[in-house]
mmCIF file of C-alpha atoms in Angstrom:
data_model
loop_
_atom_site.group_PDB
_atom_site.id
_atom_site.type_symbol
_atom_site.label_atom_id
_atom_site.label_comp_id
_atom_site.label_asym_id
_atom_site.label_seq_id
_atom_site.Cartn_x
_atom_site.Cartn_y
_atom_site.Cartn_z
ATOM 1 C CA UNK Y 91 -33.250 -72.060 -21.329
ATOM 2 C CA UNK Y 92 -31.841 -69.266 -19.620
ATOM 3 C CA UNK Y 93 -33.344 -65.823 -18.921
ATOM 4 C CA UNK Y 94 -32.217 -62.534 -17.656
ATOM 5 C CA UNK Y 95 -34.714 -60.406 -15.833
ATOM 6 C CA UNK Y 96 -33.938 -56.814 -15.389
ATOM 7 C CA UNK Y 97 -36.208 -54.401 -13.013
ATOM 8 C CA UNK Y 98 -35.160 -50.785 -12.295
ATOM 9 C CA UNK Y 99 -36.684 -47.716 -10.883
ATOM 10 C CA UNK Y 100 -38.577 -45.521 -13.273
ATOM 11 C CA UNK Y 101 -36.936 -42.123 -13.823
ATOM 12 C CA UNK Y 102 -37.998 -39.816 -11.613
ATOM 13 C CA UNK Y 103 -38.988 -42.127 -8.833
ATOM 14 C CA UNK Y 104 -36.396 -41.538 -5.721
ATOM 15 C CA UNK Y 105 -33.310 -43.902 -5.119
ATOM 16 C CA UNK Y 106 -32.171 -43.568 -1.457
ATOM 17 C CA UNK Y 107 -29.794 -46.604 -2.060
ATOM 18 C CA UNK Y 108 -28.404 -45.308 -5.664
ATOM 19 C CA UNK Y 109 -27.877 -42.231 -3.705
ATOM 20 C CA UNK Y 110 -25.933 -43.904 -0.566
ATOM 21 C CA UNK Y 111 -23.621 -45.338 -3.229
ATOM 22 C CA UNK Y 112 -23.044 -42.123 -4.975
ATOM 23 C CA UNK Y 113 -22.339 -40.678 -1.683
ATOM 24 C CA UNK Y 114 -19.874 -43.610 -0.791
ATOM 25 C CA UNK Y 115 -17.772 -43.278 -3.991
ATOM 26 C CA UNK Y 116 -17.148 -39.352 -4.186
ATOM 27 C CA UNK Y 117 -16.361 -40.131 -0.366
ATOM 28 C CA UNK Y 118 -14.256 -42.761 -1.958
ATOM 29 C CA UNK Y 119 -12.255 -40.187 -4.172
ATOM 30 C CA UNK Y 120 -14.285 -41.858 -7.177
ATOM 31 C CA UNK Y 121 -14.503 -38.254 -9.243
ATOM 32 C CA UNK Y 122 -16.641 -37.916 -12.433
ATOM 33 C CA UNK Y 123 -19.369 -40.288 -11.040
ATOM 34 C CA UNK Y 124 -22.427 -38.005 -11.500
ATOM 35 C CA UNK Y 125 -25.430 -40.239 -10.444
ATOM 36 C CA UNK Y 126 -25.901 -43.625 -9.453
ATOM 37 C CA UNK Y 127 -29.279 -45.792 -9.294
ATOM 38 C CA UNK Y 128 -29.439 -49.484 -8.219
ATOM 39 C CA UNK Y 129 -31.963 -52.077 -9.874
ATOM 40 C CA UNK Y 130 -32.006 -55.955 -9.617
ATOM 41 C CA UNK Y 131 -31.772 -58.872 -11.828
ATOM 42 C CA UNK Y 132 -33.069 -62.378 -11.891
ATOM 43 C CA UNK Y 133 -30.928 -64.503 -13.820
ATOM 44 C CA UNK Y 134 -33.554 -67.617 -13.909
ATOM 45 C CA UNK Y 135 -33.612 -71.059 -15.721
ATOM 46 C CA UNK Y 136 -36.530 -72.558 -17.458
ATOM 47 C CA UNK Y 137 -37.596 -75.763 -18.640
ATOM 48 C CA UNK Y 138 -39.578 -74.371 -21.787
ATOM 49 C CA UNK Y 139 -38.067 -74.720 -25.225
ATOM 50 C CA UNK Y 140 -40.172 -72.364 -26.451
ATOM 51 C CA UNK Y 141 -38.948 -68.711 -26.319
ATOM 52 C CA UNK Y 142 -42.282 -66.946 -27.152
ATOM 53 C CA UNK Y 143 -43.787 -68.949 -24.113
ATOM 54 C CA UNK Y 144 -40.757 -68.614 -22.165
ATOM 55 C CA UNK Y 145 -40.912 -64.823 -22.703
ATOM 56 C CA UNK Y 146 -44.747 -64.929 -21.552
ATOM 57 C CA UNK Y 147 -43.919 -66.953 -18.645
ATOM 58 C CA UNK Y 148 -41.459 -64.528 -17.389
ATOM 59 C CA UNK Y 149 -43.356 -61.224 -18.353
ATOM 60 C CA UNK Y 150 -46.561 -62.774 -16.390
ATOM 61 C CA UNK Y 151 -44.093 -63.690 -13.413
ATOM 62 C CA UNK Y 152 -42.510 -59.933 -13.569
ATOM 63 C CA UNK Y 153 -45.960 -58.795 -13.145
ATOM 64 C CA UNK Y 154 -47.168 -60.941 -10.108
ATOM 65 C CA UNK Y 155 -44.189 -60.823 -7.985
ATOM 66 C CA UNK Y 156 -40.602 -59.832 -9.241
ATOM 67 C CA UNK Y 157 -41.475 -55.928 -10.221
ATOM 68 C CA UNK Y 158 -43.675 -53.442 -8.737
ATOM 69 C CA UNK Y 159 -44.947 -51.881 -12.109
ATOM 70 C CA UNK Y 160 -46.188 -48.442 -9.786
ATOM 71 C CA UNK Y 161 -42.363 -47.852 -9.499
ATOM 72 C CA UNK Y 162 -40.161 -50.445 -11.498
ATOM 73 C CA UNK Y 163 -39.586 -51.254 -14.921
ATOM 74 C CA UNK Y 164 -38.754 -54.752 -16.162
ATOM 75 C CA UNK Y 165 -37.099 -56.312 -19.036
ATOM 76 C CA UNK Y 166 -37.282 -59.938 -20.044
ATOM 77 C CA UNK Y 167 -34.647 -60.789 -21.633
ATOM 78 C CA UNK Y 168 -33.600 -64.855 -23.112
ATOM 79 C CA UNK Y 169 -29.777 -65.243 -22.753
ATOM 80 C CA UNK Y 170 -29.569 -68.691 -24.285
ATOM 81 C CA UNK Y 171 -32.250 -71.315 -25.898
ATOM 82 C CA UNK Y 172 -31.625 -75.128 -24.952
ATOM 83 C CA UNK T 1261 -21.362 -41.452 -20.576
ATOM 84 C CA UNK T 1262 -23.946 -44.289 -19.400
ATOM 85 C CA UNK T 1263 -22.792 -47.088 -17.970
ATOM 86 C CA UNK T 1264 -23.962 -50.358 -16.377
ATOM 87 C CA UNK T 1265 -22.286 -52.510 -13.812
ATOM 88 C CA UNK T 1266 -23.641 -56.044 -13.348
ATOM 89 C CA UNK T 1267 -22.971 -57.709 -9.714
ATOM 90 C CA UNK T 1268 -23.652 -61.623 -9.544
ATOM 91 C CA UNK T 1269 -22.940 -64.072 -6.922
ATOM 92 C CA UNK T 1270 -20.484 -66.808 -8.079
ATOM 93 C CA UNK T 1271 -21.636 -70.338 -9.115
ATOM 94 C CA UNK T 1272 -22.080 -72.237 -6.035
ATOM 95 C CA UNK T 1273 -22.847 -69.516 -3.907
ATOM 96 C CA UNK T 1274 -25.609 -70.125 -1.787
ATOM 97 C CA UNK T 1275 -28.611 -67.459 -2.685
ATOM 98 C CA UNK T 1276 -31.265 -67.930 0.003
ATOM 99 C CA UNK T 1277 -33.022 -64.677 -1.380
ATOM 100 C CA UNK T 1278 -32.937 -66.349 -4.646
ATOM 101 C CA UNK T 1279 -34.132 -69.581 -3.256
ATOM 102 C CA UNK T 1280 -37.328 -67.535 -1.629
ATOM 103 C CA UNK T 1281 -38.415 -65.747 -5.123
ATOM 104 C CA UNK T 1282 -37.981 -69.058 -6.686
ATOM 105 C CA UNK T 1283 -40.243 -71.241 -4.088
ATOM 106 C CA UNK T 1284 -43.099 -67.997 -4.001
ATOM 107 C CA UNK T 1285 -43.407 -68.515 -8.504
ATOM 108 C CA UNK T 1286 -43.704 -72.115 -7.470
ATOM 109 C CA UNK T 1287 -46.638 -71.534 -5.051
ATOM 110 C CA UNK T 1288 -47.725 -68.946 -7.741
ATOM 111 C CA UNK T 1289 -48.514 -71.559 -10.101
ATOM 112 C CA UNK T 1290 -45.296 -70.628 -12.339
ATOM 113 C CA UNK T 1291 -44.387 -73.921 -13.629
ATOM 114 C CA UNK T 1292 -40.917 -74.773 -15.817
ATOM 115 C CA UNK T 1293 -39.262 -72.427 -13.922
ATOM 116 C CA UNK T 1294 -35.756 -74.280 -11.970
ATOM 117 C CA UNK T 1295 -33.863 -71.914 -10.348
ATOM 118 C CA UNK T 1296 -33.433 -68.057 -10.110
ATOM 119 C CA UNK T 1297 -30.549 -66.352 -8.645
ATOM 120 C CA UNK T 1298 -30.763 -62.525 -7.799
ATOM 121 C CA UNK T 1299 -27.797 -59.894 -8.656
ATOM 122 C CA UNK T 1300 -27.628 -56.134 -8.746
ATOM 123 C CA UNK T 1301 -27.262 -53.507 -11.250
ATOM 124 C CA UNK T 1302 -25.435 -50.158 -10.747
ATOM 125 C CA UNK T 1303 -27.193 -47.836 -13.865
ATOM 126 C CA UNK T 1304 -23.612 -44.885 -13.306
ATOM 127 C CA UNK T 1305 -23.395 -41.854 -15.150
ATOM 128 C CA UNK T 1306 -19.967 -40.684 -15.821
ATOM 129 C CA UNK T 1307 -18.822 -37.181 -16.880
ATOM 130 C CA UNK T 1308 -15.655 -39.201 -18.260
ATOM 131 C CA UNK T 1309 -15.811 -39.202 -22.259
ATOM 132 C CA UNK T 1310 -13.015 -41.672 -22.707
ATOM 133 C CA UNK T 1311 -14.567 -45.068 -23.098
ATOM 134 C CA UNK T 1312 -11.209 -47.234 -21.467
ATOM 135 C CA UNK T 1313 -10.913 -44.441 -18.858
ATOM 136 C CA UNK T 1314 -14.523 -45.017 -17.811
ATOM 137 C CA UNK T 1315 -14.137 -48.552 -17.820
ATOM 138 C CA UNK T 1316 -10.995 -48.532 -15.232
ATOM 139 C CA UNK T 1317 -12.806 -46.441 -13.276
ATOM 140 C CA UNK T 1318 -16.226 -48.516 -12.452
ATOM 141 C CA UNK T 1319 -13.806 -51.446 -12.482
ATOM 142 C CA UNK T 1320 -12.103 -50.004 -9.735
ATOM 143 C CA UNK T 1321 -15.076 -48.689 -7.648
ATOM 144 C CA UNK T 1322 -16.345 -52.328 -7.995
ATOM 145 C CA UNK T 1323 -13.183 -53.754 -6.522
ATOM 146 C CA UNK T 1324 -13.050 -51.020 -4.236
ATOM 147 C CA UNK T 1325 -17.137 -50.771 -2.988
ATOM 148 C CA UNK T 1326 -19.585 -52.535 -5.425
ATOM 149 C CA UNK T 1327 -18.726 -55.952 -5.482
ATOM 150 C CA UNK T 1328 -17.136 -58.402 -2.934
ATOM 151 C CA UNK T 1329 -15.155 -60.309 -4.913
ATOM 152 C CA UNK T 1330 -15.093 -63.199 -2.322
ATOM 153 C CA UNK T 1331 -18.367 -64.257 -3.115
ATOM 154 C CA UNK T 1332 -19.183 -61.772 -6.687
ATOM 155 C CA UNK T 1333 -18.226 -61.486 -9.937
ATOM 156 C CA UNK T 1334 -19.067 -58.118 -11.880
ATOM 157 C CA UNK T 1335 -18.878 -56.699 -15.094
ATOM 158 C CA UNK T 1336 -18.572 -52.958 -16.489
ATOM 159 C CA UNK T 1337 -20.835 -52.324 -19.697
ATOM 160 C CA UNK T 1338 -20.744 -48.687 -21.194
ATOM 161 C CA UNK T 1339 -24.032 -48.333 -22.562
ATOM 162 C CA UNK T 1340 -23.804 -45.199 -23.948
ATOM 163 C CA UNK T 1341 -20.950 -43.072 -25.020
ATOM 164 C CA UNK T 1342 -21.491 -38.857 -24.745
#
Protein backbone atom coordinates (compact mmCIF):
# COMPACT_ATOMS: atom_id res chain seq x y z
CA UNK A 1 0.00 0.00 0.00
CA UNK A 2 1.10 3.35 -0.55
CA UNK A 3 0.70 6.44 1.66
CA UNK A 4 1.21 10.09 1.39
CA UNK A 5 2.12 11.97 4.51
CA UNK A 6 1.72 15.65 4.50
CA UNK A 7 3.10 17.98 7.55
CA UNK A 8 3.00 21.80 7.33
CA UNK A 9 3.38 24.69 9.61
CA UNK A 10 0.30 25.82 11.44
CA UNK A 11 -0.90 29.28 10.38
CA UNK A 12 0.50 31.74 12.21
CA UNK A 13 3.64 29.95 13.22
CA UNK A 14 6.79 31.78 11.36
CA UNK A 15 8.34 30.35 8.04
CA UNK A 16 11.91 31.75 7.63
CA UNK A 17 12.40 29.25 4.66
CA UNK A 18 8.78 29.98 2.94
CA UNK A 19 9.93 33.46 3.33
CA UNK A 20 13.61 33.01 1.68
CA UNK A 21 11.70 31.56 -1.28
CA UNK A 22 9.27 34.34 -1.54
CA UNK A 23 12.15 36.61 -1.39
CA UNK A 24 14.05 34.57 -4.17
CA UNK A 25 11.15 34.63 -6.69
CA UNK A 26 10.04 38.45 -6.60
CA UNK A 27 14.00 38.75 -6.85
CA UNK A 28 13.40 36.36 -9.65
CA UNK A 29 10.86 38.74 -11.49
CA UNK A 30 8.16 36.03 -10.35
CA UNK A 31 5.23 38.94 -9.83
CA UNK A 32 1.82 38.07 -8.24
CA UNK A 33 3.43 35.53 -5.80
CA UNK A 34 2.04 36.92 -2.50
CA UNK A 35 3.26 34.37 0.18
CA UNK A 36 5.02 31.28 0.18
CA UNK A 37 5.31 28.51 3.07
CA UNK A 38 7.27 25.21 2.73
CA UNK A 39 6.04 21.82 4.41
CA UNK A 40 7.27 18.19 3.78
CA UNK A 41 5.92 14.98 2.63
CA UNK A 42 6.60 11.35 3.23
CA UNK A 43 5.55 9.37 0.44
CA UNK A 44 5.94 5.82 2.39
CA UNK A 45 5.08 2.13 1.50
CA UNK A 46 3.44 -0.33 3.75
CA UNK A 47 3.00 -3.87 3.98
CA UNK A 48 -0.62 -3.69 5.62
CA UNK A 49 -3.64 -4.47 3.50
CA UNK A 50 -5.68 -2.97 5.76
CA UNK A 51 -6.33 0.80 5.28
CA UNK A 52 -7.99 1.55 8.68
CA UNK A 53 -4.74 0.00 10.29
CA UNK A 54 -2.59 1.42 7.76
CA UNK A 55 -4.10 4.87 8.51
CA UNK A 56 -3.43 4.18 12.40
CA UNK A 57 -0.03 3.09 11.73
CA UNK A 58 0.86 6.22 10.01
CA UNK A 59 -1.14 8.72 12.29
CA UNK A 60 0.75 6.98 15.44
CA UNK A 61 4.14 7.33 13.40
CA UNK A 62 3.22 11.21 12.53
CA UNK A 63 2.92 11.62 16.15
CA UNK A 64 6.23 10.00 17.45
CA UNK A 65 8.60 11.25 14.95
CA UNK A 66 7.58 12.70 11.45
CA UNK A 67 5.53 15.99 12.84
CA UNK A 68 6.05 18.20 15.69
CA UNK A 69 2.27 18.64 16.63
CA UNK A 70 3.47 22.15 18.86
CA UNK A 71 4.05 23.62 15.32
CA UNK A 72 3.07 21.20 12.37
CA UNK A 73 0.06 19.79 11.07
CA UNK A 74 -0.14 16.37 9.41
CA UNK A 75 -2.29 14.61 7.03
CA UNK A 76 -2.35 10.90 6.36
CA UNK A 77 -3.34 10.32 3.38
CA UNK A 78 -3.59 6.36 1.36
CA UNK A 79 -2.69 6.92 -2.35
CA UNK A 80 -3.25 3.35 -3.45
CA UNK A 81 -4.45 -0.10 -1.61
CA UNK A 82 -2.49 -3.37 -2.76
CA UNK B 1 -5.66 31.84 -5.72
CA UNK B 2 -4.12 28.84 -3.55
CA UNK B 3 -1.89 26.76 -4.93
CA UNK B 4 0.33 23.76 -4.13
CA UNK B 5 3.54 22.67 -5.71
CA UNK B 6 4.73 19.12 -4.97
CA UNK B 7 8.72 18.50 -5.30
CA UNK B 8 9.80 14.68 -5.34
CA UNK B 9 13.03 13.10 -6.03
CA UNK B 10 12.92 10.78 -9.11
CA UNK B 11 12.68 6.95 -8.82
CA UNK B 12 16.07 5.74 -8.22
CA UNK B 13 17.32 8.63 -6.61
CA UNK B 14 19.18 7.92 -3.68
CA UNK B 15 17.27 9.58 -0.44
CA UNK B 16 19.65 9.16 2.50
CA UNK B 17 17.27 11.54 4.57
CA UNK B 18 14.58 9.24 3.61
CA UNK B 19 16.59 6.22 4.41
CA UNK B 20 17.24 7.82 8.16
CA UNK B 21 13.30 8.49 8.94
CA UNK B 22 12.70 5.10 7.65
CA UNK B 23 15.48 3.11 9.88
CA UNK B 24 14.39 5.58 13.25
CA UNK B 25 10.16 4.00 12.68
CA UNK B 26 12.04 0.75 12.48
CA UNK B 27 13.85 1.20 15.85
CA UNK B 28 10.48 2.81 16.91
CA UNK B 29 8.79 -0.37 16.79
CA UNK B 30 6.79 0.72 13.46
CA UNK B 31 6.51 -2.50 11.76
CA UNK B 32 5.05 -3.03 7.86
CA UNK B 33 6.47 -0.01 7.02
CA UNK B 34 9.24 -0.56 3.62
CA UNK B 35 10.42 2.47 2.50
CA UNK B 36 9.72 6.28 2.84
CA UNK B 37 11.03 8.87 0.62
CA UNK B 38 10.84 12.64 1.68
CA UNK B 39 9.71 15.60 -0.86
CA UNK B 40 8.68 19.19 -0.34
CA UNK B 41 5.65 21.20 -0.64
CA UNK B 42 5.50 24.89 -1.70
CA UNK B 43 1.70 26.01 -0.11
CA UNK B 44 1.92 29.72 -2.93
CA UNK B 45 -0.60 32.23 -2.90
CA UNK B 46 -1.12 33.95 -6.12
CA UNK B 47 -2.90 37.29 -6.76
CA UNK B 48 -3.32 35.76 -10.43
CA UNK B 49 -7.17 34.83 -10.97
CA UNK B 50 -6.63 33.00 -14.21
CA UNK B 51 -6.33 29.34 -13.40
CA UNK B 52 -3.80 28.40 -16.77
CA UNK B 53 -1.98 31.70 -16.09
CA UNK B 54 -1.27 30.59 -12.53
CA UNK B 55 -0.32 27.32 -13.55
CA UNK B 56 2.54 28.62 -16.15
CA UNK B 57 3.66 30.64 -13.67
CA UNK B 58 4.56 28.10 -10.60
CA UNK B 59 5.58 25.85 -13.49
CA UNK B 60 8.05 28.21 -14.40
CA UNK B 61 9.35 29.27 -10.92
CA UNK B 62 9.80 25.46 -10.43
CA UNK B 63 11.96 25.14 -13.50
CA UNK B 64 13.47 28.27 -12.73
CA UNK B 65 14.11 27.89 -8.52
CA UNK B 66 11.92 25.12 -6.89
CA UNK B 67 12.84 22.06 -8.36
CA UNK B 68 16.11 20.66 -9.92
CA UNK B 69 14.94 18.84 -12.52
CA UNK B 70 18.17 16.69 -12.67
CA UNK B 71 17.28 14.79 -9.84
CA UNK B 72 13.12 16.16 -9.20
CA UNK B 73 10.05 15.92 -10.63
CA UNK B 74 7.22 18.49 -9.53
CA UNK B 75 3.80 19.16 -10.00
CA UNK B 76 1.54 22.46 -9.85
CA UNK B 77 -1.97 21.84 -8.09
CA UNK B 78 -4.33 24.97 -7.76
CA UNK B 79 -6.13 24.28 -4.75
CA UNK B 80 -8.23 26.99 -4.63
CA UNK B 81 -9.46 29.40 -7.18
CA UNK B 82 -10.34 33.34 -5.84
Amino acid sequence: MKARVVVTLKDGVLDPQGKAIEGALKSLDFNGIESVRQGKIFDIELAASDRAAAEGLLRQACEKLLANQVVENFRVEIVELS
